[in-house]
Coordinates of N, CA and C in Angstrom, one line a residue:
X1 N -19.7 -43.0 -5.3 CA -18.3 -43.0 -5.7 C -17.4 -42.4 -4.5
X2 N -16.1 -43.2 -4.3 CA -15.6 -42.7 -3.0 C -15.5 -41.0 -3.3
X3 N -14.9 -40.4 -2.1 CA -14.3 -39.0 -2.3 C -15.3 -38.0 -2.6
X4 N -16.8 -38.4 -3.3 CA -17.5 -37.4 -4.0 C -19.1 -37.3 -2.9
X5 N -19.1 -36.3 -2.3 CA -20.4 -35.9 -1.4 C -21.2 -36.4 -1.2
X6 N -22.1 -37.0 -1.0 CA -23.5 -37.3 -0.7 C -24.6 -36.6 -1.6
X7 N -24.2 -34.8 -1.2 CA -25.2 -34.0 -1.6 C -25.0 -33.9 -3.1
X8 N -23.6 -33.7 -3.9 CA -23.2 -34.0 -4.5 C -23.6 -34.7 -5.4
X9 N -23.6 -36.1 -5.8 CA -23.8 -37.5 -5.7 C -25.3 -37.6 -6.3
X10 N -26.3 -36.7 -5.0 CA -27.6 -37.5 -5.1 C -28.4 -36.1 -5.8
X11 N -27.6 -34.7 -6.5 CA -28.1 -33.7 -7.1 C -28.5 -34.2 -8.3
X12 N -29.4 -32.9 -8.7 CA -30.1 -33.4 -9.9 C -28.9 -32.2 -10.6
X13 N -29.0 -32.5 -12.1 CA -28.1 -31.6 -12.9 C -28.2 -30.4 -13.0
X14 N -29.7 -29.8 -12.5 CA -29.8 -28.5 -12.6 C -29.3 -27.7 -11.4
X15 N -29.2 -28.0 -10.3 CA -29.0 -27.9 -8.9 C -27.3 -28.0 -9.4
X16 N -26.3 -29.1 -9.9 CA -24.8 -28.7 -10.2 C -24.6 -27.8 -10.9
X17 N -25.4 -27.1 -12.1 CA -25.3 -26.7 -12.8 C -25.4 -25.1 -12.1
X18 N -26.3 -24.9 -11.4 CA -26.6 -23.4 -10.6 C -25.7 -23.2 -9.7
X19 N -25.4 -24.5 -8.8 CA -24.0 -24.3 -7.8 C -22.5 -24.5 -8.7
X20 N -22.5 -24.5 -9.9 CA -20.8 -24.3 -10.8 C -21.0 -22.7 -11.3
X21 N -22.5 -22.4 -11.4 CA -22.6 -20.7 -12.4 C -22.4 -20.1 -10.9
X22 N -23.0 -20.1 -9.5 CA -22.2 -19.7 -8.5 C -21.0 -19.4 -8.6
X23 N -20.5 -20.6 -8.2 CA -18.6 -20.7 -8.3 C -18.4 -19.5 -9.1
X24 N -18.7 -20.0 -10.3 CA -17.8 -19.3 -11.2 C -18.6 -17.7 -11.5
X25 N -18.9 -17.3 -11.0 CA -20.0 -16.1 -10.0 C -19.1 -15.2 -9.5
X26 N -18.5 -16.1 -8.2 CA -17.5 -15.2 -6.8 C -16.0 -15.6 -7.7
X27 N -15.7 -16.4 -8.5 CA -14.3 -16.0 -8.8 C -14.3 -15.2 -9.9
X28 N -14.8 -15.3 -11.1 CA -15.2 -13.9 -12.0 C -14.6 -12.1 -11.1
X29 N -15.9 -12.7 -10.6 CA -16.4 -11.3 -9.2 C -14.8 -11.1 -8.4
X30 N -14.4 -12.0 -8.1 CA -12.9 -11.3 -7.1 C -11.8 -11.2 -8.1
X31 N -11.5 -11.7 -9.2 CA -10.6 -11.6 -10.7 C -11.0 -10.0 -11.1
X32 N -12.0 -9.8 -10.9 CA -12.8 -8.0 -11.7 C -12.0 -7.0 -10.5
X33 N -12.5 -7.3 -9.5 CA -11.9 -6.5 -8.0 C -10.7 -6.2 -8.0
X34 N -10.1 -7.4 -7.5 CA -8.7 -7.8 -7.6 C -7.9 -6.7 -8.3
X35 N -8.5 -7.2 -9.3 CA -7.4 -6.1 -10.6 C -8.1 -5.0 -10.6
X36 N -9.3 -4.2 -10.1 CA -9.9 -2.9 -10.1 C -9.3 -2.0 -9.1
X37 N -9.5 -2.9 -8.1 CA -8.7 -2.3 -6.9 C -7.6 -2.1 -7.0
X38 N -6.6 -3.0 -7.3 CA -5.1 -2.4 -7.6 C -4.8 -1.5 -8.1
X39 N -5.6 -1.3 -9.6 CA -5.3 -0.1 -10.6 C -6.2 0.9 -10.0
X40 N -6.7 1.3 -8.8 CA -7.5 3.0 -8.4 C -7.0 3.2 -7.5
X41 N -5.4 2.9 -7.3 CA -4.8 3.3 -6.1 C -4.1 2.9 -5.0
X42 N -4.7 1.4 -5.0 CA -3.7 0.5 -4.5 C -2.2 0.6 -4.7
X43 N -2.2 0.2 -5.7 CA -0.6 -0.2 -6.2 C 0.1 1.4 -6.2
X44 N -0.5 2.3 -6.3 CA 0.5 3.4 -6.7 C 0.4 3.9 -5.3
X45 N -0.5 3.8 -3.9 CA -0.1 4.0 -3.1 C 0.5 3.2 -1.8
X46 N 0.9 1.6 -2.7 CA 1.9 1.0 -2.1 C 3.2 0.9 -2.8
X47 N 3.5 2.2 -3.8 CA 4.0 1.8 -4.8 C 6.0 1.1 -4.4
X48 N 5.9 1.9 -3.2 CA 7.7 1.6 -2.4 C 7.3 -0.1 -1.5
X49 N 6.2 -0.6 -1.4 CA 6.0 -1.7 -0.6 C 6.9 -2.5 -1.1
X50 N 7.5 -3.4 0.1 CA 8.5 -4.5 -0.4 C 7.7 -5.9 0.4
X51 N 6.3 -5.9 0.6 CA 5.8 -6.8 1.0 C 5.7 -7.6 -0.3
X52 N 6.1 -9.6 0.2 CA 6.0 -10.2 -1.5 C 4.6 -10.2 -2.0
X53 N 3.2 -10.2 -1.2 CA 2.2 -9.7 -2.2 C 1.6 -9.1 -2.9
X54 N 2.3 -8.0 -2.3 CA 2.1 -6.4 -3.6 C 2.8 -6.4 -4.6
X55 N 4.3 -7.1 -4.0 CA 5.0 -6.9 -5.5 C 4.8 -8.1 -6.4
X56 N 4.0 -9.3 -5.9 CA 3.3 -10.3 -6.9 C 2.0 -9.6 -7.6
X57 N 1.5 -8.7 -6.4 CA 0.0 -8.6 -7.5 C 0.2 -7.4 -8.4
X58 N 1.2 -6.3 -8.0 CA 1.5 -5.3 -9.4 C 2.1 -6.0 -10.5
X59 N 3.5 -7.2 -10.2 CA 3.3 -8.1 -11.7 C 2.7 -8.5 -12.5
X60 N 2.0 -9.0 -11.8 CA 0.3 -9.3 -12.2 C -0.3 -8.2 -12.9
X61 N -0.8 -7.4 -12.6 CA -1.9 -6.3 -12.7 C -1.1 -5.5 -14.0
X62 N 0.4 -5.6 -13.6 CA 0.9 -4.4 -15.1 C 1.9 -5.6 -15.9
X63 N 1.5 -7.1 -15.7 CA 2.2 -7.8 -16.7 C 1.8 -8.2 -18.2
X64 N 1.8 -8.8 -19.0 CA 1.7 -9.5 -20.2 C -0.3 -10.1 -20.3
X65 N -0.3 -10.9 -19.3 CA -1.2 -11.7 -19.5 C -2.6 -10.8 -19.4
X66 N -2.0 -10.0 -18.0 CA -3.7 -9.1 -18.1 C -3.8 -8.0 -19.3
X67 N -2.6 -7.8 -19.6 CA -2.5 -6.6 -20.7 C -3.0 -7.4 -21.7
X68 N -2.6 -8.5 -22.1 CA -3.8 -9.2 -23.5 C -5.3 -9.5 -23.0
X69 N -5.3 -9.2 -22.3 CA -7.0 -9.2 -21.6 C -7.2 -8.1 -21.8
X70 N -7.0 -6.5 -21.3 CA -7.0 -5.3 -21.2 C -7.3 -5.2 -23.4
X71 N -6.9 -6.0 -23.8 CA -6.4 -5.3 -25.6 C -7.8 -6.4 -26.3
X72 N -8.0 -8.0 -25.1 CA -9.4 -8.4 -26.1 C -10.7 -8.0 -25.9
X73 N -10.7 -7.0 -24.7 CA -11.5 -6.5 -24.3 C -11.6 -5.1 -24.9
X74 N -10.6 -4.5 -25.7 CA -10.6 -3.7 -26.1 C -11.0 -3.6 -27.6
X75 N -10.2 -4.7 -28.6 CA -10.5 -4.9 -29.4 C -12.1 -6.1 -29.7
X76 N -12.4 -6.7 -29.2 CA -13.9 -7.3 -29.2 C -15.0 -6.6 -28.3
X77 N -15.0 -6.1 -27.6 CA -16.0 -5.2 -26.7 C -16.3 -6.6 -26.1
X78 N -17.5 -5.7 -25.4 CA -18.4 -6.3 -24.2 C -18.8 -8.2 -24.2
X79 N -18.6 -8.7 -25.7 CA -19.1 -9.9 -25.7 C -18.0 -10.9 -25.6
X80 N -16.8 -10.5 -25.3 CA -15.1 -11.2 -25.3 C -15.9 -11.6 -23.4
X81 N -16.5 -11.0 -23.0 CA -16.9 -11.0 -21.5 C -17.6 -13.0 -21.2
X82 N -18.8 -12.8 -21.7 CA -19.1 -13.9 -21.6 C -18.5 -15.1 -22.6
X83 N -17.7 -15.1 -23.6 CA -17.4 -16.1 -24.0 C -16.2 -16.5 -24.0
X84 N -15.2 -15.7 -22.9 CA -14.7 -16.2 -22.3 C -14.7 -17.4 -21.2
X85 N -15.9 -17.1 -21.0 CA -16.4 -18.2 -20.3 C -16.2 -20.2 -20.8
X86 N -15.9 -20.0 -22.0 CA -15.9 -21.0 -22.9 C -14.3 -21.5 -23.3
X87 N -13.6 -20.6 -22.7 CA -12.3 -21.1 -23.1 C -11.3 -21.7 -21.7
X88 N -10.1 -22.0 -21.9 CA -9.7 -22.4 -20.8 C -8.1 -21.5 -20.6
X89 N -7.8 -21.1 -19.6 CA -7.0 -20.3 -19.4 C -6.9 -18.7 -19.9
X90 N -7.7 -18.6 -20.7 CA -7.7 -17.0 -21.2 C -8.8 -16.1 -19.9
X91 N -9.9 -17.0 -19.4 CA -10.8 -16.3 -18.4 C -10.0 -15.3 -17.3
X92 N -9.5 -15.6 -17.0 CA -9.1 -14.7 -16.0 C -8.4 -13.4 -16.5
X93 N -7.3 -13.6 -18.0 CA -6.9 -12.1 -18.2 C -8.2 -11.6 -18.5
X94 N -9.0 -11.8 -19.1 CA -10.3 -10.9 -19.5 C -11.0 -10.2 -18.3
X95 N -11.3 -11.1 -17.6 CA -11.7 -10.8 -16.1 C -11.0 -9.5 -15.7
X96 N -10.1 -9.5 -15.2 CA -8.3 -9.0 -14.7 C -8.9 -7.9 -15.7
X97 N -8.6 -8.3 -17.4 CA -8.7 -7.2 -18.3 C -9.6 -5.7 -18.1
X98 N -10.7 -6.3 -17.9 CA -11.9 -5.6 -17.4 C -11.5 -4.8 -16.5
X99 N -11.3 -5.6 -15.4 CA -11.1 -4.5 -14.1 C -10.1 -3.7 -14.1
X100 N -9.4 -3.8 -14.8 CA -8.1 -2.9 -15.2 C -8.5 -1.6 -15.7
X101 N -9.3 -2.1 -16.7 CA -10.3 -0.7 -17.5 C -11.2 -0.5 -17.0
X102 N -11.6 -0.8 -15.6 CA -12.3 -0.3 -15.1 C -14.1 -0.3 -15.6
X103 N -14.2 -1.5 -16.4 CA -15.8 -1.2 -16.7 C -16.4 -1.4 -15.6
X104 N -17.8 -0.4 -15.9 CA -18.8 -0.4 -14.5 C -19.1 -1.4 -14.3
X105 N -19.1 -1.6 -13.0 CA -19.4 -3.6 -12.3 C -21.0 -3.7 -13.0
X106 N -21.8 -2.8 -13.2 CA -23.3 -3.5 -13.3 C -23.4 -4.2 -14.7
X107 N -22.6 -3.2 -15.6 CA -22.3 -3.5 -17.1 C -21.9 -4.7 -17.2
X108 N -20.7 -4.8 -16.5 CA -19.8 -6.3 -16.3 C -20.5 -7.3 -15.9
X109 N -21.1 -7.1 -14.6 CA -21.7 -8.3 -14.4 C -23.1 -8.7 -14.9
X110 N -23.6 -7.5 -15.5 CA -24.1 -8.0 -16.6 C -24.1 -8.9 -17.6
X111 N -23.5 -8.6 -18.4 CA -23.0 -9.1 -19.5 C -22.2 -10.8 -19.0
X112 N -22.0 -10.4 -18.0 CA -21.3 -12.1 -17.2 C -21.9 -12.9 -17.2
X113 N -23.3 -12.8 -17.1 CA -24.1 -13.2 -16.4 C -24.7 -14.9 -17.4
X114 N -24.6 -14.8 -18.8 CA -24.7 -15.7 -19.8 C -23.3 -16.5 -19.5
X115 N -22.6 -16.0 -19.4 CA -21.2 -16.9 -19.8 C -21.0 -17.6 -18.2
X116 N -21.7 -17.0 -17.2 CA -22.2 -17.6 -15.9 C -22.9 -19.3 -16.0
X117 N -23.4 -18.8 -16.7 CA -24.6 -20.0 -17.0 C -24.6 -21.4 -17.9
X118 N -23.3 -20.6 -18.4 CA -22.4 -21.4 -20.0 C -21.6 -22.2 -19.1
X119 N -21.1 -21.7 -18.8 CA -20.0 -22.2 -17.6 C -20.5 -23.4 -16.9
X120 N -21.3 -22.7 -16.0 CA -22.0 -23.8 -15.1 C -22.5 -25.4 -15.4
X121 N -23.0 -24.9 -17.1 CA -23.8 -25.9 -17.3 C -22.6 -27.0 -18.0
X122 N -21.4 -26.2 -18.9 CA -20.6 -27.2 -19.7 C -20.0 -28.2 -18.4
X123 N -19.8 -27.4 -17.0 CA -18.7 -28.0 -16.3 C -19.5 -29.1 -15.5
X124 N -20.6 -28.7 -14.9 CA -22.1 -29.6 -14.8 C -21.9 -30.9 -15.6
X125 N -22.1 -30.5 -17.2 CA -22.2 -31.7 -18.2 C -21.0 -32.5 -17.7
X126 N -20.0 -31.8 -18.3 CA -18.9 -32.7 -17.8 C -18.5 -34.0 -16.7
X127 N -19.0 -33.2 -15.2 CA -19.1 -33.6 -14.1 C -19.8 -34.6 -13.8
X128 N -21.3 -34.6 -14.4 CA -22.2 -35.3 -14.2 C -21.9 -36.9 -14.9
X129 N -21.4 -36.6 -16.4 CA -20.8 -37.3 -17.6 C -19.4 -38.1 -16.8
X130 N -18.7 -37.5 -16.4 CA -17.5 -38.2 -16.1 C -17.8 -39.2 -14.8
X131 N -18.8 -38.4 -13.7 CA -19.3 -39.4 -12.8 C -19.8 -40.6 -12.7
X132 N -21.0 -40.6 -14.3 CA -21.3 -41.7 -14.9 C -20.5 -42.6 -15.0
X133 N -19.8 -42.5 -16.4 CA -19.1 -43.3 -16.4 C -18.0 -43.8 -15.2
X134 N -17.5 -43.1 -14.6 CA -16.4 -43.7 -13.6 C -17.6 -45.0 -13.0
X135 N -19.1 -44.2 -12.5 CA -19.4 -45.3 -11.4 C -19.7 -46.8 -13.3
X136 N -19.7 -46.3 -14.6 CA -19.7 -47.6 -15.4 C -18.4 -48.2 -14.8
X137 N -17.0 -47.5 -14.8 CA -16.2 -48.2 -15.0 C -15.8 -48.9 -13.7
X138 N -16.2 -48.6 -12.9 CA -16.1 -49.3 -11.6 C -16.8 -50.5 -11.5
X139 N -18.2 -50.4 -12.1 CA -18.9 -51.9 -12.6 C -18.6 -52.9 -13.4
X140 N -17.4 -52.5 -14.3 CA -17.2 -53.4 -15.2 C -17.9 -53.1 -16.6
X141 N -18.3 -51.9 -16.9 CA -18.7 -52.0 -18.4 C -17.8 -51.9 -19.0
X142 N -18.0 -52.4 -20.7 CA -17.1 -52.4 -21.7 C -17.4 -51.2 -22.2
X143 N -18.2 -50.7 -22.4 CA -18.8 -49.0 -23.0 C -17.5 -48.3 -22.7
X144 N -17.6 -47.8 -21.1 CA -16.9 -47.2 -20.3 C -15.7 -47.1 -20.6
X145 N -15.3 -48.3 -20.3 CA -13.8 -48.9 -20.9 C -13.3 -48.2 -22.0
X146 N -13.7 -48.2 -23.4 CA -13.8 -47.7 -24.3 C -13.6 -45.9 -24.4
X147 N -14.8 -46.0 -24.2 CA -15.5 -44.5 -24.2 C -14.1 -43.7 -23.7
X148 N -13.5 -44.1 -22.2 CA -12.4 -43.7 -21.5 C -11.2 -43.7 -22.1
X149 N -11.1 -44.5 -22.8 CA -9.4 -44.7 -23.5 C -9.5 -43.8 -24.5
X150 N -10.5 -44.1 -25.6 CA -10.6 -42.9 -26.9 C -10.5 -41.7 -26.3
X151 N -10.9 -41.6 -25.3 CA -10.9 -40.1 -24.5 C -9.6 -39.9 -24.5
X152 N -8.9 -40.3 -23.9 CA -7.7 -39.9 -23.1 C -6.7 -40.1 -24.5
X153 N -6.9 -41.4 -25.7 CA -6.0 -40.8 -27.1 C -5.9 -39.6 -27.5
X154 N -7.6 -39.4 -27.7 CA -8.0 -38.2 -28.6 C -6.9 -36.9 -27.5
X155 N -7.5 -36.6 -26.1 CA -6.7 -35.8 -25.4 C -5.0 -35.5 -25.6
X156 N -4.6 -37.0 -25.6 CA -3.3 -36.9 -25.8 C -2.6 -36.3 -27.4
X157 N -3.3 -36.9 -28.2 CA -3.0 -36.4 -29.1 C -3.3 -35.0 -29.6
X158 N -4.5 -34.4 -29.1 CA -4.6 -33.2 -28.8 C -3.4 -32.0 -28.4
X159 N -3.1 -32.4 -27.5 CA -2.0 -31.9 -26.5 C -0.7 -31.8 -27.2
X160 N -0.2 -33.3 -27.8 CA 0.9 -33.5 -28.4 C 0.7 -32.4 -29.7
X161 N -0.4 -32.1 -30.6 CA -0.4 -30.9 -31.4 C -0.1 -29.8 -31.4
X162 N -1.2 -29.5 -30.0 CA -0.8 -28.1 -29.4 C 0.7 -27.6 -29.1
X163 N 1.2 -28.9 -28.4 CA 2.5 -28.5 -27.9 C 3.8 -28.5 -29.1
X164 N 3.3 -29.1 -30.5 CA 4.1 -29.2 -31.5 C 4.3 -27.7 -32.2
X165 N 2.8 -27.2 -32.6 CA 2.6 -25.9 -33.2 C 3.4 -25.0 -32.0
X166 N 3.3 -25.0 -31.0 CA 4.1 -23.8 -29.7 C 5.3 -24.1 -30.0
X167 N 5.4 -24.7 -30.5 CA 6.9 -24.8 -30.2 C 7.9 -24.3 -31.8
X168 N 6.7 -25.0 -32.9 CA 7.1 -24.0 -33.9 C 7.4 -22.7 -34.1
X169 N 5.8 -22.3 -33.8 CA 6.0 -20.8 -33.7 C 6.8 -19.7 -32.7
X170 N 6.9 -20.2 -31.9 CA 8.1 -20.1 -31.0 C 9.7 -20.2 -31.7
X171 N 9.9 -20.7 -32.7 CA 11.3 -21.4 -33.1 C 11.5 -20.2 -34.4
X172 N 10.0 -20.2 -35.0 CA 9.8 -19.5 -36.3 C 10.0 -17.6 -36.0
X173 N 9.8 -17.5 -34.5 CA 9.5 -16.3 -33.9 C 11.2 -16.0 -33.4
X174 N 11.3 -16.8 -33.4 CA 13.0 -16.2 -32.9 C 14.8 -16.6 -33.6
X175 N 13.8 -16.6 -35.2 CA 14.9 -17.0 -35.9 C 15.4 -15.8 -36.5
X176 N 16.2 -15.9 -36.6 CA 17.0 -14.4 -37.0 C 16.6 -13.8 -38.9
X177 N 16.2 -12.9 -39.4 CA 16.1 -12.7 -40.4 C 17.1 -12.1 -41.3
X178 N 17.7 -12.9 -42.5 CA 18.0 -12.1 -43.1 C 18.0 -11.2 -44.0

């Protein structure tokens, strides 16, 4: 398939699967830092810096997003760790969360270490799955054809829910009470 590696390409699933639990290994790992290091000193001993990356990453570090990480990590303990691994967009405040509170890295990357593996393997499936079919649909199968469209309804209509309910509770959230 154009665009996609060689090595890539000619892996077996378990070899994508070990090189995605990697990946998602070293960005875990610099998301924990990141925000560990800011909060032991960083930030309060740049605290007058008017460089725009300091004052992006104390946003960051003392905003909304990591603070609901900081509170699911507080309120679910140690196993909000790995199954975050399973969601999409919440990974990083948890991450972030953690390091904020400073849990001990061994603990942390302990406990990471499943949702490492979870990770690896869903995005693997995925990857391996989507590749398939593309090289179906490049052949001409009708499977594919199929398979692809329902996909992309079911998505759409997915989406179009999500963004319906946000938008309620958002409307319901800011109506004035009498």
């Amino acid at each position: 398939m154009p665009g996609v590696p060689d090595f890539i390409a000619q892996s077996s699933f378990i070899w994508i699967a070990l090189f995605l639990s990697v990946v998602v290994f070293f960005r875990s790992q610099g998301t924990y830092w990141i925000a560990r290091l800011a909060t032991t000193g960083f930030l309060s001993s740049a605290k007058h810096s008017q460089r725009p990356w300091v004052i992006r990453l104390r946003r960051w570090v003392e905003g909304a997003s990591v603070q609901r990480g900081m509170d699911a990590v507080d309120r679910w303990g140690l196993i909000i760790i790995p199954l975050s691994f399973l969601t999409i967009g919440f990974q990083t405040v948890i991450h972030a969360g953690a390091g904020v509170l400073r849990l001990r890295w061994p603990v942390y990357t302990a406990v990471a270490i499943p949702g490492y593996v979870a990770w690896g393997t869903l995005y693997a499936a995925i990857g391996v799955g989507l590749f398939k079919t593309g090289h179906a649909l490049a052949a001409g199968k009708t499977w594919a054809l199929t398979a692809s469209t329902v996909f992309v309804i079911m998505l759409s209509i997915f989406v179009i829910m999500h963004r319906t309910r946000v938008a309620r509770e958002r409307a319901k959230a800011t109506e004035p009470t009498i």
